[in-house]
Amino acid sequence: MYRAHAGHLIGIAFVIYIVAAVLDGLISLAGGFITALVGLIISVLAGYLVQAALVKSVQDIRDGRADLSIGETVSAGTAVLLPVAGAAILAGIAIGIGLVLIIVPGLFLITIWAVIIPVIVIERTGALSSFGRSYQLVRRHGWHVFGTLVLAWIIQIAVSIVLGILLAALPLFLRNAVSTVVTGSLVAPFIALIVTLVYYRLLAVPAPQEPGYPQGPYAQGGYPPQGGYPPPGGYPPPPGNYPPPPPGNYPPPGNYPPPPPPEGGYPPPGNYPPPPPGNYPPSGGAPQQSYPTQRFPPQDYPEPPPGS
């Protein structure tokens, strides 16, 4: 995917980085601590914007074509820049503390929070909620995610070393600016592609078979399909906000008598109240009718002949 859409991905990163570099250069001409701090903030926000825009771009080209232009992609990344920056800064502080004190907790946090930016950009999750959602996806697949991140870091370090050697003849200021733009434009799309594809890979992994763990098409991540209801099954649905049932008149809960029998049939067995008093024909036949006895006047008939 990177090779097929390298021009589009690199173009997005290059546009953002070149604009940030120009602004940083213009601000640095004024000199002073405040201007340097503003330039640093612009550079940091540009890096987060590149990540958000590239994740959106990878989401867009998963169908094999780039439907969004560079401007539309950058605009979509700008819409989630604040939560992305907030989550990234909080994660960076926690990971930095973990790496300084004890290395293993820092590596653990890097792994479980590997997909917080795709979660924010694609699912529009809040900055704080993205940490739990990322852990929910990465859980039980931590070693695979960690190995993928290590490979991406090795590639990024190798590219930075090669560019540093090629740009060694330039002045320090110009070397740093060119290295930032070139390295960011080449490596950032690759890293964003890897992280976003890891997110989609985790999203498609079947849920673990555990007692009490909900199973079904939406079990991984615990999000029901939009606009639907959980499918029938022998388990309680996971917690979440489900849409209300469609409007209509529903009968109140309770015990209802059985439906009327079909034409020509008999009601099913059960306890029914006795019928009201009255004269009913015997069951199983047509109603009986009584007719008056006919009486005829006596008549004299001749005796039959003998021998008949």
Short mmCIF file of C-alpha atoms in Angstrom, two decimals:
data_model
loop_
_atom_site.label_atom_id
_atom_site.label_comp_id
_atom_site.label_asym_id
_atom_site.label_seq_id
_atom_site.Cartn_x
_atom_site.Cartn_y
_atom_site.Cartn_z
CA MET A 1 0.00 0.00 0.00
CA TYR A 2 2.87 2.39 0.79
CA ARG A 3 4.44 1.80 -2.61
CA ALA A 4 1.13 2.22 -4.48
CA HIS A 5 0.18 5.47 -2.70
CA ALA A 6 3.62 6.79 -1.71
CA GLY A 7 3.15 10.02 -3.68
CA HIS A 8 -0.13 10.85 -1.97
CA LEU A 9 1.11 9.99 1.54
CA ILE A 10 4.45 11.75 1.15
CA GLY A 11 2.68 14.78 -0.34
CA ILE A 12 0.47 15.15 2.73
CA ALA A 13 3.41 14.98 5.13
CA PHE A 14 5.57 17.26 2.95
CA VAL A 15 2.93 20.00 2.74
CA ILE A 16 2.43 20.08 6.52
CA TYR A 17 6.13 19.94 7.35
CA ILE A 18 7.14 22.59 4.81
CA VAL A 19 4.47 25.01 6.09
CA ALA A 20 5.61 24.40 9.68
CA ALA A 21 9.27 24.87 8.70
CA VAL A 22 8.51 28.19 6.97
CA LEU A 23 6.54 29.46 9.97
CA ASP A 24 9.24 28.32 12.36
CA GLY A 25 11.91 30.06 10.27
CA LEU A 26 9.98 33.33 10.12
CA ILE A 27 9.34 33.30 13.87
CA SER A 28 12.96 32.48 14.69
CA LEU A 29 14.11 35.64 12.89
CA ALA A 30 12.65 37.71 15.73
CA GLY A 31 14.82 35.93 18.29
CA GLY A 32 14.05 35.58 21.99
CA PHE A 33 12.80 32.81 24.26
CA ILE A 34 9.10 33.39 23.56
CA THR A 35 9.51 33.14 19.79
CA ALA A 36 11.60 30.00 20.17
CA LEU A 37 8.88 28.48 22.36
CA VAL A 38 6.21 29.36 19.78
CA GLY A 39 8.32 27.79 17.04
CA LEU A 40 8.68 24.62 19.11
CA ILE A 41 4.92 24.45 19.66
CA ILE A 42 4.31 24.85 15.92
CA SER A 43 6.74 22.03 15.15
CA VAL A 44 5.16 19.72 17.72
CA LEU A 45 1.62 20.42 16.52
CA ALA A 46 2.75 19.91 12.93
CA GLY A 47 4.03 16.45 13.87
CA TYR A 48 0.72 15.52 15.48
CA LEU A 49 -1.20 16.92 12.52
CA VAL A 50 0.89 14.81 10.16
CA GLN A 51 0.06 11.68 12.15
CA ALA A 52 -3.67 12.43 12.27
CA ALA A 53 -3.85 13.34 8.57
CA LEU A 54 -1.88 10.26 7.52
CA VAL A 55 -4.08 7.95 9.58
CA LYS A 56 -7.12 9.50 7.90
CA SER A 57 -5.44 9.05 4.53
CA VAL A 58 -4.71 5.37 5.20
CA GLN A 59 -8.33 4.89 6.20
CA ASP A 60 -9.35 6.56 2.95
CA ILE A 61 -7.13 4.44 0.65
CA ARG A 62 -7.93 1.05 2.19
CA ASP A 63 -10.40 0.53 -0.65
CA GLY A 64 -7.55 0.87 -3.16
CA ARG A 65 -7.94 4.52 -4.14
CA ALA A 66 -7.52 7.94 -2.56
CA ASP A 67 -10.92 9.62 -2.59
CA LEU A 68 -9.87 12.59 -0.46
CA SER A 69 -7.56 15.28 -1.75
CA ILE A 70 -4.56 16.51 0.24
CA GLY A 71 -6.51 19.56 1.42
CA GLU A 72 -9.50 17.46 2.52
CA THR A 73 -7.22 15.01 4.33
CA VAL A 74 -5.39 17.79 6.17
CA SER A 75 -8.74 19.37 7.07
CA ALA A 76 -9.97 16.05 8.51
CA GLY A 77 -6.76 15.77 10.52
CA THR A 78 -7.14 19.32 11.82
CA ALA A 79 -10.62 18.47 13.15
CA VAL A 80 -9.10 15.93 15.59
CA LEU A 81 -5.80 17.74 16.23
CA LEU A 82 -6.58 18.76 19.82
CA PRO A 83 -7.56 15.29 21.13
CA VAL A 84 -4.66 13.72 19.21
CA ALA A 85 -2.19 16.23 20.67
CA GLY A 86 -3.63 15.86 24.17
CA ALA A 87 -3.50 12.07 24.11
CA ALA A 88 -0.01 12.04 22.59
CA ILE A 89 1.35 14.49 25.18
CA LEU A 90 -0.14 12.54 28.10
CA ALA A 91 1.16 9.27 26.67
CA GLY A 92 4.61 10.80 26.10
CA ILE A 93 4.83 12.01 29.71
CA ALA A 94 3.77 8.64 31.14
CA ILE A 95 6.03 6.67 28.80
CA GLY A 96 8.96 8.98 29.53
CA ILE A 97 8.55 8.48 33.28
CA GLY A 98 8.32 4.72 32.77
CA LEU A 99 11.47 4.64 30.65
CA VAL A 100 13.47 6.80 33.06
CA LEU A 101 12.52 4.96 36.25
CA ILE A 102 12.25 1.39 34.99
CA ILE A 103 12.50 0.61 31.28
CA VAL A 104 10.00 -2.25 31.20
CA PRO A 105 6.92 -0.19 32.25
CA GLY A 106 7.74 2.37 29.57
CA LEU A 107 7.92 -0.31 26.89
CA PHE A 108 4.68 -1.79 28.20
CA LEU A 109 2.92 1.57 27.91
CA ILE A 110 4.30 2.11 24.40
CA THR A 111 2.81 -1.24 23.39
CA ILE A 112 -0.67 -0.94 24.92
CA TRP A 113 -1.07 2.65 23.71
CA ALA A 114 0.23 1.97 20.21
CA VAL A 115 -3.07 2.69 18.43
CA ILE A 116 -4.44 5.66 20.37
CA ILE A 117 -4.17 7.97 17.35
CA PRO A 118 -6.06 5.63 14.95
CA VAL A 119 -8.69 5.18 17.65
CA ILE A 120 -9.17 8.96 17.93
CA VAL A 121 -9.13 9.64 14.18
CA ILE A 122 -11.21 6.69 12.98
CA GLU A 123 -13.58 6.11 15.92
CA ARG A 124 -13.68 9.77 17.04
CA THR A 125 -12.95 8.71 20.61
CA GLY A 126 -11.96 11.29 23.21
CA ALA A 127 -8.36 11.78 24.29
CA LEU A 128 -8.77 10.01 27.64
CA SER A 129 -11.05 7.26 26.34
CA SER A 130 -8.53 6.38 23.63
CA PHE A 131 -6.12 4.90 26.20
CA GLY A 132 -8.62 2.31 27.41
CA ARG A 133 -9.80 1.55 23.90
CA SER A 134 -6.22 1.04 22.68
CA TYR A 135 -5.48 -1.30 25.57
CA GLN A 136 -8.68 -3.21 24.82
CA LEU A 137 -7.53 -3.82 21.25
CA VAL A 138 -3.86 -4.57 21.98
CA ARG A 139 -4.53 -6.85 24.93
CA ARG A 140 -3.46 -10.46 24.31
CA HIS A 141 -1.54 -9.36 21.21
CA GLY A 142 1.12 -7.28 22.91
CA TRP A 143 4.16 -9.21 21.69
CA HIS A 144 3.06 -8.97 18.05
CA VAL A 145 2.42 -5.25 18.37
CA PHE A 146 5.71 -4.67 20.19
CA GLY A 147 7.67 -6.56 17.52
CA THR A 148 6.02 -4.49 14.78
CA LEU A 149 6.90 -1.25 16.58
CA VAL A 150 10.51 -2.33 17.06
CA LEU A 151 10.82 -3.05 13.33
CA ALA A 152 9.36 0.38 12.52
CA TRP A 153 11.80 2.08 14.92
CA ILE A 154 14.77 0.30 13.33
CA ILE A 155 13.72 1.50 9.87
CA GLN A 156 13.22 5.06 11.14
CA ILE A 157 16.65 5.13 12.81
CA ALA A 158 18.33 3.73 9.69
CA VAL A 159 16.75 6.37 7.45
CA SER A 160 17.73 9.15 9.86
CA ILE A 161 21.36 7.97 9.92
CA VAL A 162 21.58 7.78 6.13
CA LEU A 163 20.07 11.27 5.70
CA GLY A 164 22.40 12.65 8.39
CA ILE A 165 25.40 11.35 6.47
CA LEU A 166 24.12 12.76 3.16
CA LEU A 167 23.40 16.18 4.67
CA ALA A 168 26.58 16.44 6.74
CA ALA A 169 28.08 19.08 4.42
CA LEU A 170 25.22 21.54 5.02
CA PRO A 171 25.23 24.15 7.81
CA LEU A 172 23.75 22.97 11.11
CA PHE A 173 20.57 25.09 10.91
CA LEU A 174 19.87 24.13 7.32
CA ARG A 175 20.79 20.51 7.98
CA ASN A 176 18.27 20.24 10.82
CA ALA A 177 15.50 21.87 8.78
CA VAL A 178 16.08 19.70 5.70
CA SER A 179 16.48 16.56 7.80
CA THR A 180 13.20 17.25 9.60
CA VAL A 181 11.25 17.84 6.40
CA VAL A 182 12.79 14.99 4.40
CA THR A 183 12.84 12.43 7.21
CA GLY A 184 9.32 13.34 8.30
CA SER A 185 8.00 13.22 4.73
CA LEU A 186 9.52 9.80 4.06
CA VAL A 187 9.26 8.05 7.41
CA ALA A 188 6.07 9.50 8.94
CA PRO A 189 3.78 8.03 6.21
CA PHE A 190 5.42 4.64 6.65
CA ILE A 191 4.97 4.70 10.44
CA ALA A 192 1.39 5.93 10.14
CA LEU A 193 0.64 3.18 7.63
CA ILE A 194 2.03 0.51 9.93
CA VAL A 195 0.17 1.78 13.01
CA THR A 196 -3.14 2.13 11.15
CA LEU A 197 -2.88 -1.33 9.61
CA VAL A 198 -2.05 -2.74 13.05
CA TYR A 199 -5.25 -1.09 14.31
CA TYR A 200 -7.35 -2.68 11.57
CA ARG A 201 -5.62 -6.01 12.12
CA LEU A 202 -6.46 -5.94 15.81
CA LEU A 203 -10.01 -4.93 15.01
CA ALA A 204 -10.43 -8.05 12.88
CA VAL A 205 -8.92 -10.52 15.37
CA PRO A 206 -11.56 -12.90 16.82
CA ALA A 207 -12.37 -12.42 20.47
CA PRO A 208 -10.76 -14.84 22.96
CA GLN A 209 -12.85 -17.80 24.06
CA GLU A 210 -13.34 -17.17 27.75
CA PRO A 211 -16.23 -18.01 30.07
CA GLY A 212 -18.46 -15.01 30.38
CA TYR A 213 -16.73 -13.20 27.52
CA PRO A 214 -19.32 -12.07 24.96
CA GLN A 215 -19.09 -13.81 21.62
CA GLY A 216 -20.44 -12.58 18.35
CA PRO A 217 -19.52 -10.42 15.37
CA TYR A 218 -18.94 -7.36 17.57
CA ALA A 219 -17.31 -9.06 20.55
CA GLN A 220 -13.81 -7.74 19.76
CA GLY A 221 -13.74 -4.28 21.25
CA GLY A 222 -17.27 -4.52 22.67
CA TYR A 223 -18.95 -2.18 20.17
CA PRO A 224 -22.30 -3.28 18.72
CA PRO A 225 -23.00 -2.56 15.06
CA GLN A 226 -24.46 0.91 14.51
CA GLY A 227 -28.21 1.05 14.15
CA GLY A 228 -28.73 -2.56 15.26
CA TYR A 229 -29.36 -4.69 18.28
CA PRO A 230 -27.25 -7.49 19.74
CA PRO A 231 -27.99 -10.83 18.08
CA PRO A 232 -29.87 -13.48 20.06
CA GLY A 233 -27.75 -15.79 22.15
CA GLY A 234 -27.28 -17.31 25.53
CA TYR A 235 -25.20 -14.49 26.96
CA PRO A 236 -25.96 -11.02 28.25
CA PRO A 237 -25.05 -8.28 25.78
CA PRO A 238 -21.97 -6.20 26.62
CA PRO A 239 -22.61 -2.82 28.25
CA GLY A 240 -23.30 -0.01 25.85
CA ASN A 241 -25.89 2.42 24.59
CA TYR A 242 -28.30 0.71 22.25
CA PRO A 243 -30.86 2.59 20.16
CA PRO A 244 -34.46 2.50 21.40
CA PRO A 245 -36.90 0.14 19.67
CA PRO A 246 -38.87 1.54 16.74
CA PRO A 247 -42.10 3.36 17.65
CA GLY A 248 -45.25 1.32 17.81
CA ASN A 249 -47.92 -0.10 20.09
CA TYR A 250 -46.57 -3.04 22.07
CA PRO A 251 -48.75 -5.14 24.46
CA PRO A 252 -47.82 -4.88 28.14
CA PRO A 253 -46.07 -7.88 29.69
CA GLY A 254 -48.32 -10.52 31.18
CA ASN A 255 -50.07 -13.84 30.58
CA TYR A 256 -52.40 -13.91 27.61
CA PRO A 257 -54.92 -16.63 26.63
CA PRO A 258 -53.96 -18.83 23.69
CA PRO A 259 -54.99 -17.69 20.23
CA PRO A 260 -58.35 -18.81 18.85
CA PRO A 261 -58.35 -22.28 17.26
CA PRO A 262 -58.27 -22.52 13.48
CA GLU A 263 -61.46 -23.04 11.57
CA GLY A 264 -62.71 -26.58 11.97
CA GLY A 265 -60.24 -27.43 14.73
CA TYR A 266 -60.29 -27.76 18.45
CA PRO A 267 -58.54 -25.66 21.07
CA PRO A 268 -55.24 -27.00 22.41
CA PRO A 269 -55.28 -28.74 25.79
CA GLY A 270 -55.17 -26.49 28.78
CA ASN A 271 -57.07 -25.15 31.73
CA TYR A 272 -60.00 -23.07 30.52
CA PRO A 273 -62.84 -21.58 32.57
CA PRO A 274 -66.12 -23.54 32.44
CA PRO A 275 -68.62 -22.40 29.78
CA PRO A 276 -71.60 -20.35 30.86
CA PRO A 277 -74.76 -22.29 31.77
CA GLY A 278 -77.04 -23.22 28.94
CA ASN A 279 -78.15 -26.04 26.64
CA TYR A 280 -75.38 -27.16 24.32
CA PRO A 281 -75.50 -29.96 21.74
CA PRO A 282 -73.40 -33.02 22.54
CA SER A 283 -69.78 -32.71 21.42
CA GLY A 284 -68.63 -34.45 18.30
CA GLY A 285 -71.85 -34.33 16.31
CA ALA A 286 -74.52 -32.16 14.84
CA PRO A 287 -77.17 -30.70 17.13
CA GLN A 288 -79.97 -33.18 17.85
CA GLN A 289 -83.49 -32.24 16.92
CA SER A 290 -86.65 -33.80 18.40
CA TYR A 291 -89.66 -34.49 16.19
CA PRO A 292 -93.26 -35.16 17.37
CA THR A 293 -94.50 -38.79 17.25
CA GLN A 294 -96.99 -39.26 14.38
CA ARG A 295 -100.17 -41.11 15.29
CA PHE A 296 -102.35 -42.76 12.60
CA PRO A 297 -105.97 -43.90 13.05
CA PRO A 298 -106.47 -47.67 13.46
CA GLN A 299 -107.37 -49.47 10.25
CA ASP A 300 -108.69 -53.00 9.63
CA TYR A 301 -106.55 -54.97 7.19
CA PRO A 302 -107.80 -58.30 5.70
CA GLU A 303 -106.24 -61.49 6.96
CA PRO A 304 -103.55 -62.83 4.63
CA PRO A 305 -104.46 -65.97 2.74
CA PRO A 306 -103.23 -69.16 4.31
CA GLY A 307 -99.89 -70.41 3.12
CA SER A 308 -98.63 -67.00 2.18
#
